[in-house]
Backbone as JSON, one array per atom type, in Angstrom:
{
  "sequence": "MTDDPLQDLVLDGNAVAGSLVDAFGEEMTATPGECASCGNVAPLAGLVAYTRGPGIVLRCPACTAVMIRIARTRQGIFVDVQGARGVAMPPAALRPIA",
  "N": [[96.28, 94.94, 86.61], [94.81, 97.83, 85.14], [94.48, 99.79, 81.91], [94.27, 102.13, 82.58], [96.23, 104.6, 83.68], [96.26, 105.7, 86.13], [94.16, 104.29, 87.79], [95.25, 102.31, 88.94], [96.64, 103.34, 90.88], [94.66, 103.29, 92.76], [93.14, 102.53, 96.0], [91.36, 101.02, 98.43], [89.78, 101.88, 101.7], [90.34, 100.63, 103.27], [93.2, 100.06, 103.12], [94.01, 101.58, 104.38], [94.4, 101.21, 107.0], [95.57, 100.93, 109.35], [96.93, 103.42, 109.18], [94.58, 105.21, 110.06], [94.16, 104.09, 112.57], [96.18, 104.9, 113.56], [96.31, 107.82, 113.52], [93.34, 108.54, 114.72], [93.7, 107.08, 116.51], [91.69, 104.88, 117.08], [90.24, 101.95, 115.31], [88.94, 102.84, 112.23], [87.94, 101.89, 109.79], [85.01, 100.87, 109.7], [83.4, 103.52, 110.51], [81.14, 105.53, 109.9], [81.34, 108.69, 107.16], [80.35, 111.46, 106.44], [80.3, 113.28, 103.15], [81.85, 116.72, 102.74], [81.45, 117.78, 100.6], [79.12, 116.94, 98.85], [77.58, 115.53, 100.26], [77.32, 112.68, 100.4], [77.32, 109.9, 102.31], [79.17, 107.45, 103.67], [81.42, 104.24, 105.11], [84.69, 104.65, 106.26], [85.97, 102.71, 105.17], [85.08, 102.63, 102.74], [86.06, 104.98, 101.2], [87.44, 106.06, 98.42], [91.08, 105.41, 98.03], [94.33, 107.19, 98.12], [97.92, 106.45, 98.08], [100.26, 106.84, 97.46], [101.88, 109.46, 97.04], [103.07, 112.03, 99.22], [101.59, 111.78, 101.64], [98.41, 110.22, 102.8], [95.55, 110.27, 100.6], [92.02, 110.72, 101.09], [89.43, 109.72, 99.23], [85.89, 110.83, 98.39], [83.67, 108.45, 97.19], [81.76, 109.1, 95.55], [81.78, 111.58, 94.66], [84.25, 112.22, 94.2], [85.37, 114.13, 95.42], [88.25, 114.99, 97.79], [88.03, 114.07, 101.23], [89.9, 113.45, 103.16], [92.91, 113.99, 104.59], [95.72, 112.62, 105.34], [99.06, 112.82, 106.87], [102.06, 111.66, 107.58], [104.68, 112.99, 109.56], [108.01, 114.08, 111.08], [107.16, 115.71, 113.49], [105.01, 114.95, 114.0], [101.61, 113.17, 113.29], [99.77, 114.47, 110.73], [96.35, 115.44, 110.56], [93.84, 116.13, 108.12], [90.39, 117.01, 108.01], [88.98, 119.02, 106.5], [87.34, 118.44, 104.18], [85.69, 116.4, 105.35], [82.13, 116.62, 106.46], [81.49, 115.52, 108.73], [82.77, 112.6, 110.74], [81.34, 110.28, 112.29], [81.68, 108.58, 115.42], [81.0, 105.59, 117.45], [79.9, 106.36, 121.2], [82.0, 106.08, 123.56], [81.12, 103.79, 125.48], [79.62, 101.88, 123.65], [81.48, 101.2, 122.22], [83.32, 97.99, 120.92], [84.9, 95.99, 123.1], [88.53, 95.82, 123.05]],
  "CA": [[96.5, 96.21, 85.77], [94.25, 98.41, 84.05], [94.69, 100.78, 80.7], [94.24, 103.53, 83.06], [97.5, 104.19, 84.98], [96.08, 106.36, 87.63], [93.66, 103.28, 88.62], [96.4, 101.24, 89.42], [97.12, 103.56, 91.9], [93.63, 103.45, 93.5], [93.06, 101.31, 96.78], [90.16, 101.42, 99.35], [89.78, 102.72, 102.92], [90.74, 99.27, 104.18], [94.06, 99.72, 102.57], [94.69, 102.32, 105.07], [93.35, 101.16, 108.47], [96.66, 101.24, 110.43], [97.02, 104.72, 109.46], [93.47, 105.7, 110.49], [94.12, 104.11, 113.83], [97.57, 105.67, 113.77], [95.78, 109.12, 113.53], [92.28, 108.99, 115.63], [93.49, 106.31, 117.96], [90.53, 103.83, 117.26], [89.44, 101.38, 114.4], [87.95, 103.5, 111.83], [87.19, 101.72, 109.02], [83.6, 101.07, 109.93], [83.06, 104.6, 111.1], [80.8, 106.74, 108.67], [81.73, 110.06, 107.0], [79.85, 112.41, 105.48], [81.24, 114.22, 102.38], [81.26, 117.78, 102.83], [80.73, 118.57, 99.19], [78.02, 116.03, 98.19], [76.42, 114.58, 101.22], [77.27, 110.99, 100.43], [77.74, 109.14, 103.38], [79.71, 106.25, 103.23], [82.14, 103.88, 105.8], [85.66, 105.31, 105.56], [86.9, 101.88, 104.45], [84.07, 102.78, 101.36], [86.71, 106.02, 100.54], [89.03, 105.82, 97.32], [92.57, 106.03, 98.96], [95.36, 107.05, 97.05], [98.45, 106.4, 98.81], [101.82, 106.59, 96.89], [102.34, 110.6, 97.51], [103.51, 112.25, 100.4], [100.86, 111.35, 102.59], [97.29, 109.41, 101.96], [94.46, 111.36, 100.41], [90.79, 110.03, 101.2], [88.12, 111.11, 98.55], [84.4, 110.61, 98.37], [83.53, 107.62, 96.52], [80.75, 109.44, 94.6], [81.9, 113.08, 93.67], [85.61, 112.28, 94.26], [86.3, 115.23, 96.61], [89.11, 114.86, 98.81], [87.14, 114.18, 102.4], [90.19, 113.26, 104.38], [94.04, 114.04, 104.57], [96.97, 112.42, 106.48], [100.48, 112.98, 106.43], [103.08, 112.0, 108.93], [106.21, 113.89, 109.92], [108.96, 113.85, 112.45], [106.99, 116.05, 114.18], [103.75, 113.84, 114.33], [100.77, 112.93, 112.07], [98.44, 115.79, 110.8], [95.15, 115.36, 109.91], [93.14, 117.61, 107.32], [89.13, 116.25, 107.53], [87.63, 119.8, 105.81], [86.37, 117.62, 103.28], [84.04, 115.28, 105.69], [81.09, 117.46, 107.11], [81.35, 114.35, 110.05], [82.72, 111.35, 111.1], [80.53, 109.77, 113.67], [82.29, 107.54, 116.03], [80.03, 105.42, 118.49], [80.27, 106.55, 122.05], [82.93, 105.13, 124.07], [80.25, 102.71, 125.85], [79.3, 100.9, 122.83], [82.65, 100.45, 121.46], [83.92, 96.71, 121.29], [86.35, 96.01, 124.12], [89.4, 95.1, 122.22]],
  "C": [[95.56, 96.6, 84.96], [95.08, 99.45, 82.77], [94.7, 101.89, 81.39], [95.36, 103.56, 84.27], [97.37, 104.82, 86.25], [95.19, 105.19, 88.49], [94.14, 102.26, 89.13], [96.82, 102.01, 90.5], [95.81, 103.79, 93.25], [93.43, 102.58, 94.91], [91.6, 102.14, 97.29], [90.68, 102.0, 100.98], [90.39, 101.98, 103.91], [92.26, 99.46, 104.09], [94.92, 100.5, 103.87], [94.47, 102.54, 106.61], [94.63, 100.89, 109.74], [96.94, 102.58, 110.36], [95.94, 105.54, 109.76], [93.47, 105.59, 111.63], [95.38, 104.89, 114.53], [96.94, 107.27, 114.4], [94.32, 109.54, 114.42], [92.45, 108.31, 116.69], [92.36, 105.01, 118.58], [90.46, 103.0, 115.51], [88.49, 102.35, 113.59], [87.47, 103.06, 110.8], [85.52, 101.41, 108.57], [82.84, 102.28, 110.12], [82.41, 105.27, 109.64], [81.61, 108.06, 108.85], [81.42, 110.34, 105.98], [80.49, 113.14, 104.61], [80.98, 115.69, 102.45], [80.58, 118.55, 101.18], [79.3, 118.17, 98.43], [76.87, 115.91, 98.84], [76.61, 113.36, 101.46], [77.94, 110.67, 101.72], [78.23, 107.64, 103.35], [80.98, 105.48, 104.76], [84.05, 104.4, 105.37], [86.43, 103.75, 104.83], [86.28, 101.71, 102.85], [85.14, 104.16, 100.53], [87.76, 105.36, 99.77], [90.09, 106.59, 98.47], [93.47, 106.05, 98.05], [96.78, 107.5, 98.03], [99.84, 106.42, 98.98], [102.13, 108.44, 97.0], [102.75, 110.82, 98.52], [102.63, 112.03, 101.75], [99.53, 110.79, 101.99], [96.48, 110.81, 102.35], [93.29, 110.14, 100.59], [90.12, 110.68, 100.3], [86.83, 110.01, 98.65], [84.43, 109.52, 97.14], [82.51, 108.18, 95.0], [81.21, 110.49, 94.08], [83.51, 112.68, 93.39], [86.22, 113.43, 94.9], [87.1, 114.57, 97.69], [88.16, 115.16, 100.21], [88.19, 114.42, 103.49], [92.36, 113.03, 104.37], [94.73, 113.89, 105.69], [98.05, 112.46, 106.14], [101.5, 112.72, 107.68], [104.39, 112.86, 108.63], [106.87, 113.42, 111.02], [108.36, 114.68, 113.58], [105.51, 115.62, 114.36], [103.07, 113.83, 113.28], [99.83, 114.21, 112.41], [97.53, 115.06, 110.22], [94.14, 116.65, 109.49], [91.67, 116.61, 107.2], [88.35, 117.36, 107.28], [87.06, 119.47, 105.32], [85.47, 117.07, 103.7], [83.5, 116.63, 106.48], [81.01, 116.75, 108.3], [81.96, 113.3, 109.95], [82.22, 111.19, 111.94], [81.69, 108.41, 113.97], [81.25, 107.11, 117.17], [80.59, 105.72, 120.08], [81.21, 105.51, 122.79], [82.17, 103.4, 124.99], [79.71, 101.73, 124.68], [80.08, 100.47, 121.95], [82.73, 99.06, 122.1], [85.03, 96.62, 122.26], [87.22, 95.13, 123.38], [89.96, 93.98, 123.02]]
}
């Protein structure tokens, strides 16, 4: 535990690896994402994850802008990537076979 109670709520993108697979249909932790706010590029595993709300919020590690939001409801999984300028996945032919 730290002296900052908010810091205790912070995880990295690896903590939401399963939710990223559910949302995108692929293993995404090594996939780079570009922050629409500051242009920082980081693997999704390196984003700052907040998981204790009604959904998941992934923030840029450089400027703390919200990059990705994921919410699971009875109707399905909703993904908001407005804060990400891009999330680059390799072509299917280059992905490892599971």
